[in-house]
XYZ file of C-alpha atoms in Angstrom:
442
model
C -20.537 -1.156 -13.567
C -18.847 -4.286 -13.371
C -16.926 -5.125 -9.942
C -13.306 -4.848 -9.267
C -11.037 -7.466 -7.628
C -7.514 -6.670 -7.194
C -4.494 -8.786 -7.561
C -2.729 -9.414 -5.030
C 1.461 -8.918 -4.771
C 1.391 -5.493 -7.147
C 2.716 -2.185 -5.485
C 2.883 0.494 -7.004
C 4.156 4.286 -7.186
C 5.418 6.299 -10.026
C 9.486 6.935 -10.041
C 8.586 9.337 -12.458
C 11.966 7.357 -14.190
C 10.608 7.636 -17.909
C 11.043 4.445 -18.583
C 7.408 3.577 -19.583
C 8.284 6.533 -22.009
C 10.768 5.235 -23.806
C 9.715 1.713 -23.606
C 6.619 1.218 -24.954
C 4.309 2.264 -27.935
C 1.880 4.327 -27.221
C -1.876 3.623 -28.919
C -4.211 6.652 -29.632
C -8.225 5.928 -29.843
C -9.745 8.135 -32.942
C -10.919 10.667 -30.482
C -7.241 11.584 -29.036
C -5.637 11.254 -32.543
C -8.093 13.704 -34.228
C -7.461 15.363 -30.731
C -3.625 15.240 -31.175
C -3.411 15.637 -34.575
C -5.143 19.276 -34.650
C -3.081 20.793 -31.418
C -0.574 23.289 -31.934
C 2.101 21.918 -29.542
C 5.035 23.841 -30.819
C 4.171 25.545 -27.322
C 5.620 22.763 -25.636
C 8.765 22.938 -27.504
C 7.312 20.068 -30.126
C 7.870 20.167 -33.685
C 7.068 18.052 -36.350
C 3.806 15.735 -36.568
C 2.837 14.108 -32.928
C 0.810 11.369 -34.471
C 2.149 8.937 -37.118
C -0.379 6.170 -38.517
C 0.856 2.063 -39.412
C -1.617 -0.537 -40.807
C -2.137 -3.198 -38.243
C -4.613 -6.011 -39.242
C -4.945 -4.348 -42.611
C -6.331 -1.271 -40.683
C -5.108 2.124 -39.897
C -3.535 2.273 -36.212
C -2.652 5.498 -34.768
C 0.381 6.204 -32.213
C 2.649 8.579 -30.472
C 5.480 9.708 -32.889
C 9.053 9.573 -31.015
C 11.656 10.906 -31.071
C 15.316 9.568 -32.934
C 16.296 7.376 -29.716
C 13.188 5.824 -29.293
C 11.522 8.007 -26.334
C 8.216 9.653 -26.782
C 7.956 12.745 -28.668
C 7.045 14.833 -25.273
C 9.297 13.295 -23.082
C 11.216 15.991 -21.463
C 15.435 15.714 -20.554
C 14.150 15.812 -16.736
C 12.484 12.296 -17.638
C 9.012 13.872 -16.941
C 5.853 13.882 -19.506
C 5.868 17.857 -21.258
C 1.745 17.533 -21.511
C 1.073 16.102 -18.041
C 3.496 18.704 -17.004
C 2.054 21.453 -18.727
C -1.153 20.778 -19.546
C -2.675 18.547 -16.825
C -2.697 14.520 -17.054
C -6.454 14.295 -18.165
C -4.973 15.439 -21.402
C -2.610 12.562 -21.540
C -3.596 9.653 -23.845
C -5.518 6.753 -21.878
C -2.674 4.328 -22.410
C 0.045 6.387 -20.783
C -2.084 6.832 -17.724
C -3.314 3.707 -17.316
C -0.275 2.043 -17.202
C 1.130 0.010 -15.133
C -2.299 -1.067 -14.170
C -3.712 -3.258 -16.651
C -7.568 -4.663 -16.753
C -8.745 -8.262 -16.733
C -12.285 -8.941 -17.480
C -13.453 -11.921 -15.671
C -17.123 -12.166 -16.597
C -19.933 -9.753 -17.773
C -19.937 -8.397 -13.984
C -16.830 -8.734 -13.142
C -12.759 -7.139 -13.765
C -9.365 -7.571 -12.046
C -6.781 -5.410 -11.741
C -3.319 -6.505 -12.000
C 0.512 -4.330 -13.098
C 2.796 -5.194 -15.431
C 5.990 -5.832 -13.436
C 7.671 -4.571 -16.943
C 7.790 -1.229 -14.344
C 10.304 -0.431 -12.468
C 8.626 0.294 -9.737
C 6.164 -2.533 -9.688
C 8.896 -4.888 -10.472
C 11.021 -3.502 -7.120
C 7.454 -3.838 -4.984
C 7.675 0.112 -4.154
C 4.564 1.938 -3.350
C 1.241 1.205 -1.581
C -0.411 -2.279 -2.577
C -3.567 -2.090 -5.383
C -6.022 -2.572 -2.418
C -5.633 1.080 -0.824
C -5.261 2.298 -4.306
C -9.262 0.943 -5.062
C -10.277 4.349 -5.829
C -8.540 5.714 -8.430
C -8.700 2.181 -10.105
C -12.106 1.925 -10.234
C -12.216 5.427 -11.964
C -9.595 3.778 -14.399
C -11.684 0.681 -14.939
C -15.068 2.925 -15.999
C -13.214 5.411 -18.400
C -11.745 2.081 -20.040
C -14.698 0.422 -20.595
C -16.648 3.632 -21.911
C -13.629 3.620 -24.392
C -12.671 -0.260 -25.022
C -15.641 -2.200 -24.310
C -13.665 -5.718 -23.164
C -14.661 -8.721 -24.951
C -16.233 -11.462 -22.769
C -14.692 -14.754 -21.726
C -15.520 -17.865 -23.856
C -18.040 -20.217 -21.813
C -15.454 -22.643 -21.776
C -11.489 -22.644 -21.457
C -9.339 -24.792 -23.113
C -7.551 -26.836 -20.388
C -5.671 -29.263 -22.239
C -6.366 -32.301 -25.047
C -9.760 -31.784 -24.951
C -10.825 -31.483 -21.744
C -12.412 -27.511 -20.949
C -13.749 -25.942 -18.098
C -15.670 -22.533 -17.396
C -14.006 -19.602 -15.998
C -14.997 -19.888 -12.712
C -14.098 -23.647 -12.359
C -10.758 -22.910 -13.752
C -10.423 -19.681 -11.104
C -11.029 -22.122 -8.244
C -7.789 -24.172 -9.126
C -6.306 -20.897 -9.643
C -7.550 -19.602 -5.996
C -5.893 -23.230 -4.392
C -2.593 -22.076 -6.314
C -2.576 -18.346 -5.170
C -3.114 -20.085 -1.594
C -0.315 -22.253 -1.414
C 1.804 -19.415 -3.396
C 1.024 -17.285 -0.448
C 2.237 -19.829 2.197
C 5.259 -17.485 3.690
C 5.662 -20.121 6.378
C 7.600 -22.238 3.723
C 10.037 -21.172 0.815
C 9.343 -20.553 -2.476
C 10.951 -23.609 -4.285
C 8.681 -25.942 -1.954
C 5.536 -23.313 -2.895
C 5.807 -23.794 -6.712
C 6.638 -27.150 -6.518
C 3.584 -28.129 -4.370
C 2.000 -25.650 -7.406
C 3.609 -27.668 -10.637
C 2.468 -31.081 -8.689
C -1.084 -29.978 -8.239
C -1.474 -28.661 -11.916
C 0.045 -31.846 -12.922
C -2.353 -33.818 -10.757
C -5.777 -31.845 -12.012
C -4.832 -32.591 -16.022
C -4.226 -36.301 -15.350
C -7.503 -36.471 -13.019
C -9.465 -35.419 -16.400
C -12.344 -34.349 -13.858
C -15.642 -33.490 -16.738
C -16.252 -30.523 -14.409
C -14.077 -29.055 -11.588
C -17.365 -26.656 -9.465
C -19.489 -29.838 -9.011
C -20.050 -33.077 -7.512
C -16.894 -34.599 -5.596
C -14.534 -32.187 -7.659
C -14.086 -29.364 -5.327
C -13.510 -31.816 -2.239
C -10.912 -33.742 -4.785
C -8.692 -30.501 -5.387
C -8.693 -29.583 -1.986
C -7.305 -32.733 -0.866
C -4.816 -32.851 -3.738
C -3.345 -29.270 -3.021
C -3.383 -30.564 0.571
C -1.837 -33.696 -0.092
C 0.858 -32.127 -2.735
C 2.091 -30.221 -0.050
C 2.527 -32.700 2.436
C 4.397 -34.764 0.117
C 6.808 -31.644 -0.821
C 7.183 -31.333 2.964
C 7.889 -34.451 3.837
C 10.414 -34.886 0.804
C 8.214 -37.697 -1.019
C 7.928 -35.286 -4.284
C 10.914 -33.615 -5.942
C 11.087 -31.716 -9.151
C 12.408 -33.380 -12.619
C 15.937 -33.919 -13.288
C 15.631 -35.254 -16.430
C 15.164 -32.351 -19.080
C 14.360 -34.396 -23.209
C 15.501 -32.171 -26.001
C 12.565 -30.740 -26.722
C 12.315 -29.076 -23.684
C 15.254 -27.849 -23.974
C 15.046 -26.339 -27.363
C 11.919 -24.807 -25.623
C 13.402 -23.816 -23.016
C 16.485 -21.625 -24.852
C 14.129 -20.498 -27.052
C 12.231 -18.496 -23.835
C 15.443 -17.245 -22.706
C 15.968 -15.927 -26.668
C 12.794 -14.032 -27.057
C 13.268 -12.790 -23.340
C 16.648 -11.383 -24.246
C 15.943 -10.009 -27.909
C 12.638 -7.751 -26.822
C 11.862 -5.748 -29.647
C 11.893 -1.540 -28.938
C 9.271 0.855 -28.725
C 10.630 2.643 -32.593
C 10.522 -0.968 -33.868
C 6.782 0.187 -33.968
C 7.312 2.687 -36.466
C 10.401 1.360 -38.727
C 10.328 0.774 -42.282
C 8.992 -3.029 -43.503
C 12.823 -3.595 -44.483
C 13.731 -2.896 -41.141
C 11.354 -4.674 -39.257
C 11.840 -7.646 -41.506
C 15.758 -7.299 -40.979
C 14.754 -7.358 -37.381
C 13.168 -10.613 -37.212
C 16.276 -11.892 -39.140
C 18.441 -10.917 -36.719
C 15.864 -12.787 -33.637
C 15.942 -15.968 -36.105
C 19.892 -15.408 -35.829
C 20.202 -14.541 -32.008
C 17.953 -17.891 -31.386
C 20.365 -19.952 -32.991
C 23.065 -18.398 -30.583
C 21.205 -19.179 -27.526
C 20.734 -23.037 -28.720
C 24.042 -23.431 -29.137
C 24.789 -21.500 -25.667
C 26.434 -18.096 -27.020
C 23.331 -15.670 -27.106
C 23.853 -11.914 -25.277
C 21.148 -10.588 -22.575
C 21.261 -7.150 -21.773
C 19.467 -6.803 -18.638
C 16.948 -3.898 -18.334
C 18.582 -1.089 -16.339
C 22.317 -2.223 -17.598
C 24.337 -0.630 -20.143
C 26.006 -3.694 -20.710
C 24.662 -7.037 -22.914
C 26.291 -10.178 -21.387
C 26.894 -14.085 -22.934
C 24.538 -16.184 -21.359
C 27.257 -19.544 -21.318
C 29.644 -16.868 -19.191
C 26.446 -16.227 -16.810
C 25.918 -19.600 -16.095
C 30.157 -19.897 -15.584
C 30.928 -17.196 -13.620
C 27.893 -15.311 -12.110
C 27.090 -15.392 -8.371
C 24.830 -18.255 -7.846
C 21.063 -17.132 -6.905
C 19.617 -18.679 -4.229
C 15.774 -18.730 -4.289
C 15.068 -19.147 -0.695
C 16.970 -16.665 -0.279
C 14.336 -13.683 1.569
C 15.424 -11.251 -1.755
C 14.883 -14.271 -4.195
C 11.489 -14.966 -2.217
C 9.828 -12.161 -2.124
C 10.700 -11.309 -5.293
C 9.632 -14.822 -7.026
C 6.628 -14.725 -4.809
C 5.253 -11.098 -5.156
C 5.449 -12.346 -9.381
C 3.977 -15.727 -9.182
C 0.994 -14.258 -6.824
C 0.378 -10.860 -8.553
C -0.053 -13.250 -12.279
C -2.614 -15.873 -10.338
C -4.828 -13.656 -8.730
C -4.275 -10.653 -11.678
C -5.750 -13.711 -14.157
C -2.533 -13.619 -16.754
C -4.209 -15.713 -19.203
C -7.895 -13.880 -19.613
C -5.378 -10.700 -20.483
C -6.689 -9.893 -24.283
C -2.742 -9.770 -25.134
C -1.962 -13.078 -22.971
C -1.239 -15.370 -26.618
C -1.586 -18.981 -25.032
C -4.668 -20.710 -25.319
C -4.937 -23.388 -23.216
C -5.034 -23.181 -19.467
C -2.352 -25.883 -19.099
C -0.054 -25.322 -21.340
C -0.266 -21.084 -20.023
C 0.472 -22.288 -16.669
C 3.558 -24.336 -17.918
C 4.672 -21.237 -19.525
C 4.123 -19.402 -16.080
C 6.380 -21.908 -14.171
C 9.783 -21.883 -16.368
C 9.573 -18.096 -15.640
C 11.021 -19.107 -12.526
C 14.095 -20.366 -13.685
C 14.479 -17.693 -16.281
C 14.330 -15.421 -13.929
C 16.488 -16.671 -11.714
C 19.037 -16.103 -14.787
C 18.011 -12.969 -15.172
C 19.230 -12.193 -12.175
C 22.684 -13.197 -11.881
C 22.759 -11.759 -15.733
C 21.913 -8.422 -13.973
C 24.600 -8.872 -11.043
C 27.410 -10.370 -14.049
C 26.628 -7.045 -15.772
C 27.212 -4.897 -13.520
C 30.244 -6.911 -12.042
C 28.031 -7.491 -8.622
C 29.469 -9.875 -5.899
C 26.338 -11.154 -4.759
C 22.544 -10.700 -5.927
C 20.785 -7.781 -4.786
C 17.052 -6.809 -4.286
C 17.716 -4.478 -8.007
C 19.037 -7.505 -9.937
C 15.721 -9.519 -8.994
C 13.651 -6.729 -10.096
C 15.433 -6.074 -13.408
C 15.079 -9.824 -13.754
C 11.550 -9.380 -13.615
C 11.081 -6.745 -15.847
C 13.481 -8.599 -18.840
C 11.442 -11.850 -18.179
C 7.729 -10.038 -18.264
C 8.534 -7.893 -21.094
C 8.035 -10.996 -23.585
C 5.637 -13.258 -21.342
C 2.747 -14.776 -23.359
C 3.765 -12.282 -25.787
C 4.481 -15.527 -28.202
C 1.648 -18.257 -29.369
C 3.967 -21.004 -28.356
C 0.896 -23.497 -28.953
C 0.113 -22.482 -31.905
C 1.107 -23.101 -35.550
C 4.388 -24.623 -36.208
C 5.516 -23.426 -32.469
C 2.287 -25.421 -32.021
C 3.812 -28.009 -33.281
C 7.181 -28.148 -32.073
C 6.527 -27.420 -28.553
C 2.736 -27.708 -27.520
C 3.499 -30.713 -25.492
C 6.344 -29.692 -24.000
C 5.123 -26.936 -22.779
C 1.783 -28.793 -21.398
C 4.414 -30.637 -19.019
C 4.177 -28.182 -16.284
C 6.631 -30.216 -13.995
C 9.694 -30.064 -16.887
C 10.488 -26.241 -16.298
C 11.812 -27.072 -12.719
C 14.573 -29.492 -13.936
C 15.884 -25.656 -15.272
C 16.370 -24.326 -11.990
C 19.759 -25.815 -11.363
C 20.825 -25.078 -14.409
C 19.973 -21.402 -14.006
C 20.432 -21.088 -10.840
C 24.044 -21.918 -10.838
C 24.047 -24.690 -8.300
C 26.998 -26.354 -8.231
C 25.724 -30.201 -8.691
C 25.333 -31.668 -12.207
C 22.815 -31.936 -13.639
C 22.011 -34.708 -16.133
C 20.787 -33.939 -20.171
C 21.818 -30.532 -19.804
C 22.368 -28.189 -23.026
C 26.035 -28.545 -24.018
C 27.813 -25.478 -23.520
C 29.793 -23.420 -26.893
C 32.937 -21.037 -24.905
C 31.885 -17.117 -26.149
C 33.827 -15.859 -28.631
């Protein structure tokens, strides 16, 4: 059995909200669709077929059927599960209980376990932390594996322009990170910029090996030295923000905003293809400044340029804004975000770049949240609804690869660049220079 580490920053305890229920597909194994498939369940109140079946990589997938609005077929009005209800939840499908949690191999003797803070309750830091929750986890982690056997990490990582490293070099930059990350003595927007320096700092050292020789010593003493600099005011994040980065840039904000739906899953090929129409559409509105968000948890879609104008400004020192920002940034460091199988960048550098504009998107997320529901000042529930819109989509996209590749592989290598968004999202009133011209919402 392979050993469990824990990410750190994840609490969780179920709302029992349905949420999950209505959010997400749901993924049977042969077993439970065979299972599923032969189950009279009209004793439940369930009629019709539980079980519908989609191609996916030119082979048959199976899933949960749903119901007209999206929810799972057995979701019940009281927002609770009808067969974990009725019927016990061993009999639930793996996926639905082992969500949040999700399971990060790290090595043929070695997992993590991390939550996606796409829950509401994760995302609001409710519940006990993963460590006294070890238990139950590990029980999780065994009845995966003797299901999906996890694939094993490649020898060597990708880290940028040629230049790769083994796992466990690349997890000992990752441990410096999630050390200065968890530096409460000093706030956040010092944290990740002493974090985007040192990142910057290891690609341009081009060490051949990071676990040998005088490389360990050498990023000690450049975390340690980053830091001093941020402290003493000698290193400042970017101002300066080229066009490509911020194409790039609106283009995270688009696919964060236009998340496709759980019953996407099972539409028609005309309607999935109208979909991605309408995304090709809604991107060119958010170049140009006029693109909608609808916040999870609002009722309400709001213009992004009329955020920017008019929502409270967010404040990420603020204690709300940093424990939010840092319970995020921690919980994807030690939880490994880019080993996860469905984590779609590559390359270690141009991941963590990808990591470090969520900070600024999320930060407008959050006044989008307060704007929507005609707030006064950002609360503790507009940072966590901020978290769930931004991790909905994160890594979801192969932004270096292909033509995305392409257009934005570089940028998005330039860890430092996201920062110059902060302003910008933030709301803070001084200019800043190269900005995105605004279009007024029609």
């Amino acid at each position: 059995m392979k050993r469990l580490a824990l990410a750190r920053g994840v609490r969780y305890s179920c709302r029992q909200c349905g949420d999950c229920c209505r959010s997400f597909p749901v993924t049977l194994s042969p077993e439970e669709a065979e299972r599923y498939e032969s189950r009279d369940w009209s004793q439940l109140g369930v009629e019709g077929p539980v079980v519908v079946w989609r191609r996916q990589g030119g082979a048959p997938v199976a899933r949960l059927a749903r119901k007209r609005d999206g929810a799972c077929r057995f979701l019940a009005e009281d927002g609770l599960c009808e067969v974990h209800r009725q019927l016990g939840e061993a009999q639930k499908p793996l996926a639905c209980r082992l969500y949040p949690y999700v399971f990060t191999p790290l090595g043929a003797t070695q997992s993590v376990a991390s939550g996606h803070f796409s829950c509401s309750s994760v995302a609001a830091g409710e519940g006990p932390p993963l460590q006294s929750q070890r238990k139950q986890l590990v029980k999780f982690q065994q009845e995966r594996e003797a299901r999906v056997p996890s694939q094993p990490l490649p020898a060597r990582l990708t880290f940028t322009g040629g230049l790769s490293y083994s796992p466990p070099e690349v997890g000992q930059a990752l441990d410096l990170v999630a050390k200065r990350l968890e530096d409460a003595s000093h706030p956040f927007p010092q944290r990740i910029l002493s974090v985007a320096k040192f990142v910057s700092l290891v690609a341009e050292s081009r060490f051949p090996n990071l676990g040998s020789g005088s490389a360990p010593k050498a990023l000690k003493g450049f975390a340690d030295g980053v830091h001093q600099k941020v402290q003493r005011g000698i290193l400042s994040p970017p101002i300066a923000t080229p066009l490509p980065q911020r194409i790039l840039f609106r283009s995270l904000i688009a696919f964060a905003a236009r998340r496709d739906e759980a019953s996407l899953h099972e539409a028609s090929l005309p309607t999935r293809a109208l979909r991605r129409f309408g995304n090709v559409l809604a991107g060119l509105g958010f170049l140009a400044g006029s693109g909608r968000v609808q916040p999870i948890g609002s009722s309400r879609a709001v213009v992004i340029s009329e955020v920017r104008r008019r929502a409270p400004r967010a404040d990420p020192a603020a204690p709300i804004a940093d424990g939010a920002l840092t319970r995020y940034f921690l919980a994807q460091v030690t939880g490994r975000f880019l080993y996860r199988a469905d984590f779609q960048i590559e390359a270690v550098l141009p991941a963590l770049g990808l990591l470090i504009r969520q900070y600024p998107l999320i930060l407008l997320l959050a006044r989008a949240s307060c704007f929507a529901r005609e707030g006064s000042e950002l609360t503790r529930e507009d940072y966590a609804a901020a978290l769930r819109t931004a991790d909905w989509t994160f890594g979801r996209v192969p932004w270096d690869r292909g033509l995305r590749g392409f257009v934005f592989g570089s940028a998005l290598a330039d860890v430092e660049a996201g920062l110059a968004f902060v302003p910008w999202c933030a709301g803070e009133p001084e200019a800043t220079p190269q900005l995105p011209l605004e279009v007024p919402a029609s």
